[in-house]
């Protein structure tokens, strides 16, 4: 089987982001045959404007790139903090650009969340947005890991327990993507 290309997206623009660190830790424990490719363009996207999104409109270059990398991915892992009980605006903005172009349709998505303490509200809201976009959110494989900073050593080495949970999430994702590649009917992978 070809390598599985998983797009990793952090919902935080912070250089020292815990969510980015969690994604790097996930990349380090990815199963054989799975590659995590990091999308780092969230902060460079223009504000979503339907006038630039309609039929015949030429999308800005950053949006073209966003659509290409999402389109090429076999699946997506998003790790996002919670801001004021919701999604970071920049992440929602990125998703708004691919509502009508459809790169997430039928694509499997695992959600991670490294917030200060909570994170459930942002994760639920993100899952709802993704589902309405046609994505297959793997709820059972999604994780909320509060206080990630305390569980990280230099080099983004996470505690063994977190590493195991990340590996289990990626295994579930690999399984789901593999089943679809194998030609099961929609929904036959348990999403
Ligand atoms: C503007 C703002 C709002 C926040 N709101 C919440 C919140 O509602 N719930 C929560 O658990 N943490 C909240 N936090 C804390 C973040 O989840 C925490 O700082 C997290 O580590 C940020 O992720 P990052 O390290 O990837 O940047 C908030 C942080 C900021 C800056």
PDB file of C-alpha atoms and ligand atoms in Angstrom:
ATOM      1  CA  UNK A   1       0.000   0.000   0.000  1.00  0.00           C
ATOM      2  CA  UNK A   2       1.178   3.584  -0.688  1.00  0.00           C
ATOM      3  CA  UNK A   3       2.268   5.731   2.217  1.00  0.00           C
ATOM      4  CA  UNK A   4      -0.584   7.354   4.093  1.00  0.00           C
ATOM      5  CA  UNK A   5      -0.242  11.123   3.999  1.00  0.00           C
ATOM      6  CA  UNK A   6      -1.824  12.744   7.050  1.00  0.00           C
ATOM      7  CA  UNK A   7      -2.119  16.521   7.179  1.00  0.00           C
ATOM      8  CA  UNK A   8      -1.317  17.892  10.654  1.00  0.00           C
ATOM      9  CA  UNK A   9      -2.873  21.263  11.469  1.00  0.00           C
ATOM     10  CA  UNK A  10      -2.353  23.270  14.648  1.00  0.00           C
ATOM     11  CA  UNK A  11      -5.130  25.643  15.673  1.00  0.00           C
ATOM     12  CA  UNK A  12      -2.626  27.791  17.555  1.00  0.00           C
ATOM     13  CA  UNK A  13      -0.313  30.292  15.865  1.00  0.00           C
ATOM     14  CA  UNK A  14       1.946  30.524  18.930  1.00  0.00           C
ATOM     15  CA  UNK A  15       5.586  29.600  18.284  1.00  0.00           C
ATOM     16  CA  UNK A  16       5.696  27.656  21.561  1.00  0.00           C
ATOM     17  CA  UNK A  17       2.279  26.074  21.032  1.00  0.00           C
ATOM     18  CA  UNK A  18       1.354  23.022  23.089  1.00  0.00           C
ATOM     19  CA  UNK A  19      -0.919  21.892  20.281  1.00  0.00           C
ATOM     20  CA  UNK A  20       1.909  22.021  17.773  1.00  0.00           C
ATOM     21  CA  UNK A  21       4.059  20.098  20.260  1.00  0.00           C
ATOM     22  CA  UNK A  22       1.314  17.484  20.583  1.00  0.00           C
ATOM     23  CA  UNK A  23       1.233  17.087  16.805  1.00  0.00           C
ATOM     24  CA  UNK A  24       5.019  16.704  16.713  1.00  0.00           C
ATOM     25  CA  UNK A  25       4.767  14.067  19.419  1.00  0.00           C
ATOM     26  CA  UNK A  26       2.108  12.313  17.331  1.00  0.00           C
ATOM     27  CA  UNK A  27       4.392  12.403  14.280  1.00  0.00           C
ATOM     28  CA  UNK A  28       7.111  10.727  16.347  1.00  0.00           C
ATOM     29  CA  UNK A  29       4.867   7.745  17.197  1.00  0.00           C
ATOM     30  CA  UNK A  30       3.076   7.400  13.840  1.00  0.00           C
ATOM     31  CA  UNK A  31       2.747   3.805  12.628  1.00  0.00           C
ATOM     32  CA  UNK A  32       4.892   2.560   9.787  1.00  0.00           C
ATOM     33  CA  UNK A  33       3.632   3.702   6.412  1.00  0.00           C
ATOM     34  CA  UNK A  34       2.033   6.867   7.845  1.00  0.00           C
ATOM     35  CA  UNK A  35       3.592  10.266   7.305  1.00  0.00           C
ATOM     36  CA  UNK A  36       2.450  13.442   9.074  1.00  0.00           C
ATOM     37  CA  UNK A  37       2.826  16.506   6.861  1.00  0.00           C
ATOM     38  CA  UNK A  38       2.510  19.828   8.689  1.00  0.00           C
ATOM     39  CA  UNK A  39       0.350  22.617   7.268  1.00  0.00           C
ATOM     40  CA  UNK A  40       1.698  25.883   8.652  1.00  0.00           C
ATOM     41  CA  UNK A  41      -0.281  28.377   6.610  1.00  0.00           C
ATOM     42  CA  UNK A  42      -3.246  29.042   8.912  1.00  0.00           C
ATOM     43  CA  UNK A  43      -1.925  32.455   9.976  1.00  0.00           C
ATOM     44  CA  UNK A  44      -1.178  33.598   6.414  1.00  0.00           C
ATOM     45  CA  UNK A  45      -4.688  33.114   5.041  1.00  0.00           C
ATOM     46  CA  UNK A  46      -6.761  36.176   4.187  1.00  0.00           C
ATOM     47  CA  UNK A  47     -10.074  36.641   5.947  1.00  0.00           C
ATOM     48  CA  UNK A  48     -12.685  34.499   4.294  1.00  0.00           C
ATOM     49  CA  UNK A  49     -14.791  36.470   1.827  1.00  0.00           C
ATOM     50  CA  UNK A  50     -17.510  34.768  -0.241  1.00  0.00           C
ATOM     51  CA  UNK A  51     -16.830  37.288  -3.039  1.00  0.00           C
ATOM     52  CA  UNK A  52     -13.448  35.586  -3.536  1.00  0.00           C
ATOM     53  CA  UNK A  53     -14.945  32.120  -3.268  1.00  0.00           C
ATOM     54  CA  UNK A  54     -17.712  32.103  -5.868  1.00  0.00           C
ATOM     55  CA  UNK A  55     -17.751  30.437  -9.239  1.00  0.00           C
ATOM     56  CA  UNK A  56     -15.150  31.954 -11.554  1.00  0.00           C
ATOM     57  CA  UNK A  57     -13.355  33.745  -8.699  1.00  0.00           C
ATOM     58  CA  UNK A  58      -9.582  33.344  -8.602  1.00  0.00           C
ATOM     59  CA  UNK A  59      -8.634  32.322  -5.064  1.00  0.00           C
ATOM     60  CA  UNK A  60      -5.699  34.101  -3.371  1.00  0.00           C
ATOM     61  CA  UNK A  61      -2.438  32.057  -3.590  1.00  0.00           C
ATOM     62  CA  UNK A  62      -2.537  31.121   0.116  1.00  0.00           C
ATOM     63  CA  UNK A  63      -6.030  29.698  -0.385  1.00  0.00           C
ATOM     64  CA  UNK A  64      -4.947  27.762  -3.479  1.00  0.00           C
ATOM     65  CA  UNK A  65      -2.161  26.223  -1.401  1.00  0.00           C
ATOM     66  CA  UNK A  66      -4.549  25.410   1.462  1.00  0.00           C
ATOM     67  CA  UNK A  67      -6.925  23.636  -0.910  1.00  0.00           C
ATOM     68  CA  UNK A  68      -4.116  21.730  -2.581  1.00  0.00           C
ATOM     69  CA  UNK A  69      -2.617  20.354   0.640  1.00  0.00           C
ATOM     70  CA  UNK A  70      -6.008  19.412   2.086  1.00  0.00           C
ATOM     71  CA  UNK A  71      -6.976  17.823  -1.217  1.00  0.00           C
ATOM     72  CA  UNK A  72      -3.791  15.746  -1.361  1.00  0.00           C
ATOM     73  CA  UNK A  73      -4.082  14.457   2.209  1.00  0.00           C
ATOM     74  CA  UNK A  74      -5.471  10.985   2.911  1.00  0.00           C
ATOM     75  CA  UNK A  75      -6.719  12.214   6.292  1.00  0.00           C
ATOM     76  CA  UNK A  76      -6.273  15.108   8.695  1.00  0.00           C
ATOM     77  CA  UNK A  77      -5.270  15.549  12.339  1.00  0.00           C
ATOM     78  CA  UNK A  78      -6.178  18.890  13.888  1.00  0.00           C
ATOM     79  CA  UNK A  79      -4.884  19.899  17.292  1.00  0.00           C
ATOM     80  CA  UNK A  80      -6.512  23.055  18.555  1.00  0.00           C
ATOM     81  CA  UNK A  81      -6.722  24.960  21.806  1.00  0.00           C
ATOM     82  CA  UNK A  82      -9.976  26.333  23.147  1.00  0.00           C
ATOM     83  CA  UNK A  83     -10.310  30.110  23.162  1.00  0.00           C
ATOM     84  CA  UNK A  84     -13.189  31.581  25.170  1.00  0.00           C
ATOM     85  CA  UNK A  85     -15.061  28.266  25.012  1.00  0.00           C
ATOM     86  CA  UNK A  86     -14.817  28.133  21.214  1.00  0.00           C
ATOM     87  CA  UNK A  87     -12.493  27.615  18.266  1.00  0.00           C
ATOM     88  CA  UNK A  88      -9.607  29.982  17.530  1.00  0.00           C
ATOM     89  CA  UNK A  89     -10.872  32.366  14.836  1.00  0.00           C
ATOM     90  CA  UNK A  90      -7.891  31.693  12.582  1.00  0.00           C
ATOM     91  CA  UNK A  91      -8.667  27.961  12.427  1.00  0.00           C
ATOM     92  CA  UNK A  92     -12.341  28.576  11.683  1.00  0.00           C
ATOM     93  CA  UNK A  93     -11.266  31.029   8.976  1.00  0.00           C
ATOM     94  CA  UNK A  94      -9.121  28.337   7.350  1.00  0.00           C
ATOM     95  CA  UNK A  95     -12.019  25.881   7.406  1.00  0.00           C
ATOM     96  CA  UNK A  96     -14.415  28.452   5.933  1.00  0.00           C
ATOM     97  CA  UNK A  97     -12.192  28.601   2.828  1.00  0.00           C
ATOM     98  CA  UNK A  98     -12.739  24.896   2.141  1.00  0.00           C
ATOM     99  CA  UNK A  99     -16.471  24.630   2.834  1.00  0.00           C
ATOM    100  CA  UNK A 100     -17.540  25.068  -0.779  1.00  0.00           C
ATOM    101  CA  UNK A 101     -14.403  23.668  -2.434  1.00  0.00           C
ATOM    102  CA  UNK A 102     -15.015  20.402  -0.547  1.00  0.00           C
ATOM    103  CA  UNK A 103     -11.514  19.074   0.229  1.00  0.00           C
ATOM    104  CA  UNK A 104     -12.758  17.599   3.520  1.00  0.00           C
ATOM    105  CA  UNK A 105     -15.709  15.751   2.061  1.00  0.00           C
ATOM    106  CA  UNK A 106     -15.538  12.091   3.166  1.00  0.00           C
ATOM    107  CA  UNK A 107     -12.096  12.665   4.672  1.00  0.00           C
ATOM    108  CA  UNK A 108     -11.305  11.171   8.067  1.00  0.00           C
ATOM    109  CA  UNK A 109     -10.305  13.624  10.774  1.00  0.00           C
ATOM    110  CA  UNK A 110      -8.893  13.038  14.259  1.00  0.00           C
ATOM    111  CA  UNK A 111      -9.094  15.905  16.749  1.00  0.00           C
ATOM    112  CA  UNK A 112      -6.547  16.623  19.446  1.00  0.00           C
ATOM    113  CA  UNK A 113      -6.810  19.401  21.972  1.00  0.00           C
ATOM    114  CA  UNK A 114      -4.176  20.779  24.318  1.00  0.00           C
ATOM    115  CA  UNK A 115      -5.936  23.472  26.293  1.00  0.00           C
ATOM    116  CA  UNK A 116      -5.305  24.904  29.731  1.00  0.00           C
ATOM    117  CA  UNK A 117      -7.897  22.797  31.456  1.00  0.00           C
ATOM    118  CA  UNK A 118     -11.080  22.294  29.453  1.00  0.00           C
ATOM    119  CA  UNK A 119     -11.220  22.029  25.707  1.00  0.00           C
ATOM    120  CA  UNK A 120     -14.423  19.999  25.368  1.00  0.00           C
ATOM    121  CA  UNK A 121     -16.474  22.896  24.064  1.00  0.00           C
ATOM    122  CA  UNK A 122     -13.990  23.810  21.327  1.00  0.00           C
ATOM    123  CA  UNK A 123     -13.612  20.171  20.316  1.00  0.00           C
ATOM    124  CA  UNK A 124     -17.388  19.664  20.125  1.00  0.00           C
ATOM    125  CA  UNK A 125     -17.796  22.823  18.071  1.00  0.00           C
ATOM    126  CA  UNK A 126     -14.962  21.842  15.728  1.00  0.00           C
ATOM    127  CA  UNK A 127     -16.433  18.361  15.282  1.00  0.00           C
ATOM    128  CA  UNK A 128     -19.803  19.864  14.406  1.00  0.00           C
ATOM    129  CA  UNK A 129     -18.283  22.225  11.829  1.00  0.00           C
ATOM    130  CA  UNK A 130     -16.282  19.401  10.257  1.00  0.00           C
ATOM    131  CA  UNK A 131     -19.285  17.085  10.096  1.00  0.00           C
ATOM    132  CA  UNK A 132     -21.363  19.706   8.321  1.00  0.00           C
ATOM    133  CA  UNK A 133     -18.490  19.989   5.830  1.00  0.00           C
ATOM    134  CA  UNK A 134     -18.832  16.276   5.126  1.00  0.00           C
ATOM    135  CA  UNK A 135     -15.763  15.105   7.059  1.00  0.00           C
ATOM    136  CA  UNK A 136     -15.742  11.831   8.994  1.00  0.00           C
ATOM    137  CA  UNK A 137     -14.706  12.802  12.496  1.00  0.00           C
ATOM    138  CA  UNK A 138     -13.295   9.853  14.440  1.00  0.00           C
ATOM    139  CA  UNK A 139     -14.773  10.791  17.810  1.00  0.00           C
ATOM    140  CA  UNK A 140     -13.496   7.687  19.573  1.00  0.00           C
ATOM    141  CA  UNK A 141      -9.956   8.336  18.389  1.00  0.00           C
ATOM    142  CA  UNK A 142      -9.987  12.031  19.315  1.00  0.00           C
ATOM    143  CA  UNK A 143      -8.170  13.226  22.445  1.00  0.00           C
ATOM    144  CA  UNK A 144      -8.229  16.062  24.914  1.00  0.00           C
ATOM    145  CA  UNK A 145      -4.920  16.453  26.746  1.00  0.00           C
ATOM    146  CA  UNK A 146      -4.932  19.303  29.265  1.00  0.00           C
ATOM    147  CA  UNK A 147      -1.662  20.658  30.701  1.00  0.00           C
ATOM    148  CA  UNK A 148       0.394  19.212  27.829  1.00  0.00           C
ATOM    149  CA  UNK A 149       3.384  21.443  28.646  1.00  0.00           C
ATOM    150  CA  UNK A 150       3.898  19.532  31.896  1.00  0.00           C
ATOM    151  CA  UNK A 151       3.891  16.239  30.023  1.00  0.00           C
ATOM    152  CA  UNK A 152       6.567  17.265  27.520  1.00  0.00           C
ATOM    153  CA  UNK A 153      10.327  17.015  27.757  1.00  0.00           C
ATOM    154  CA  UNK A 154      12.645  18.953  25.439  1.00  0.00           C
ATOM    155  CA  UNK A 155      12.339  17.633  21.904  1.00  0.00           C
ATOM    156  CA  UNK A 156       8.572  17.166  22.355  1.00  0.00           C
ATOM    157  CA  UNK A 157       8.910  13.788  24.040  1.00  0.00           C
ATOM    158  CA  UNK A 158       5.601  13.218  25.806  1.00  0.00           C
ATOM    159  CA  UNK A 159       4.883  11.027  28.808  1.00  0.00           C
ATOM    160  CA  UNK A 160       4.535   7.370  27.873  1.00  0.00           C
ATOM    161  CA  UNK A 161       0.806   7.409  28.604  1.00  0.00           C
ATOM    162  CA  UNK A 162       0.188  10.323  26.213  1.00  0.00           C
ATOM    163  CA  UNK A 163       2.425   8.732  23.569  1.00  0.00           C
ATOM    164  CA  UNK A 164       0.371   5.540  23.813  1.00  0.00           C
ATOM    165  CA  UNK A 165      -2.886   7.445  23.414  1.00  0.00           C
ATOM    166  CA  UNK A 166      -1.521   9.315  20.388  1.00  0.00           C
ATOM    167  CA  UNK A 167      -0.377   6.056  18.820  1.00  0.00           C
ATOM    168  CA  UNK A 168      -3.797   4.476  19.419  1.00  0.00           C
ATOM    169  CA  UNK A 169      -5.484   7.471  17.745  1.00  0.00           C
ATOM    170  CA  UNK A 170      -3.220   7.204  14.702  1.00  0.00           C
ATOM    171  CA  UNK A 171      -3.718   3.440  14.516  1.00  0.00           C
ATOM    172  CA  UNK A 172      -7.485   3.997  14.473  1.00  0.00           C
ATOM    173  CA  UNK A 173      -7.051   6.604  11.750  1.00  0.00           C
ATOM    174  CA  UNK A 174      -4.853   4.285   9.677  1.00  0.00           C
ATOM    175  CA  UNK A 175      -7.458   1.558  10.058  1.00  0.00           C
ATOM    176  CA  UNK A 176     -10.309   3.846   8.975  1.00  0.00           C
ATOM    177  CA  UNK A 177      -8.406   5.211   5.965  1.00  0.00           C
ATOM    178  CA  UNK A 178      -7.283   1.700   5.020  1.00  0.00           C
ATOM    179  CA  UNK A 179     -10.853   0.457   5.098  1.00  0.00           C
ATOM    180  CA  UNK A 180     -11.999   3.217   2.793  1.00  0.00           C
ATOM    181  CA  UNK A 181      -9.084   2.614   0.435  1.00  0.00           C
ATOM    182  CA  UNK A 182     -10.117  -1.023   0.510  1.00  0.00           C
ATOM    183  CA  UNK A 183     -13.467   0.042  -0.909  1.00  0.00           C
ATOM    184  CA  UNK A 184     -15.941  -0.315   1.982  1.00  0.00           C
ATOM    185  CA  UNK A 185     -19.191   1.577   1.479  1.00  0.00           C
ATOM    186  CA  UNK A 186     -19.552   4.989   3.200  1.00  0.00           C
ATOM    187  CA  UNK A 187     -20.108   4.518   6.932  1.00  0.00           C
ATOM    188  CA  UNK A 188     -18.699   0.996   6.865  1.00  0.00           C
ATOM    189  CA  UNK A 189     -15.708   2.164   8.875  1.00  0.00           C
ATOM    190  CA  UNK A 190     -17.772   3.055  11.908  1.00  0.00           C
ATOM    191  CA  UNK A 191     -17.861   6.836  11.415  1.00  0.00           C
TER     192      UNK A 191
HETATM  193  C1  LIG B   1      -7.668  34.264  24.409  1.00  0.00           C
HETATM  194  C2  LIG B   1      -7.563  32.947  25.145  1.00  0.00           C
HETATM  195  C3  LIG B   1      -8.712  32.297  25.556  1.00  0.00           C
HETATM  196  C4  LIG B   1      -8.628  31.063  26.204  1.00  0.00           C
HETATM  197  N1  LIG B   1      -9.778  30.390  26.549  1.00  0.00           N
HETATM  198  C5  LIG B   1      -9.696  29.140  27.063  1.00  0.00           C
HETATM  199  C6  LIG B   1     -10.876  28.369  27.304  1.00  0.00           C
HETATM  200  O1  LIG B   1     -11.984  28.798  27.072  1.00  0.00           O
HETATM  201  N2  LIG B   1     -10.723  27.110  27.781  1.00  0.00           N
HETATM  202  C7  LIG B   1      -9.483  26.570  28.033  1.00  0.00           C
HETATM  203  O2  LIG B   1      -9.396  25.411  28.440  1.00  0.00           O
HETATM  204  N3  LIG B   1      -8.365  27.287  27.830  1.00  0.00           N
HETATM  205  C8  LIG B   1      -8.439  28.547  27.344  1.00  0.00           C
HETATM  206  N4  LIG B   1      -7.289  29.263  27.096  1.00  0.00           N
HETATM  207  C9  LIG B   1      -5.991  28.680  27.435  1.00  0.00           C
HETATM  208  C10 LIG B   1      -5.417  27.918  26.254  1.00  0.00           C
HETATM  209  O3  LIG B   1      -6.170  26.759  26.026  1.00  0.00           O
HETATM  210  C11 LIG B   1      -3.987  27.529  26.539  1.00  0.00           C
HETATM  211  O4  LIG B   1      -3.236  28.725  26.638  1.00  0.00           O
HETATM  212  C12 LIG B   1      -3.404  26.632  25.482  1.00  0.00           C
HETATM  213  O5  LIG B   1      -2.178  26.152  25.937  1.00  0.00           O
HETATM  214  C13 LIG B   1      -3.188  27.370  24.192  1.00  0.00           C
HETATM  215  O6  LIG B   1      -2.715  26.451  23.222  1.00  0.00           O
HETATM  216  P1  LIG B   1      -1.258  26.591  22.578  1.00  0.00           P
HETATM  217  O7  LIG B   1      -0.280  26.280  23.698  1.00  0.00           O
HETATM  218  O8  LIG B   1      -1.244  25.540  21.527  1.00  0.00           O
HETATM  219  O9  LIG B   1      -1.094  27.979  22.077  1.00  0.00           O
HETATM  220  C14 LIG B   1      -7.354  30.494  26.475  1.00  0.00           C
HETATM  221  C15 LIG B   1      -6.196  31.174  26.053  1.00  0.00           C
HETATM  222  C16 LIG B   1      -6.292  32.374  25.395  1.00  0.00           C
HETATM  223  C17 LIG B   1      -5.032  33.054  24.912  1.00  0.00           C
END
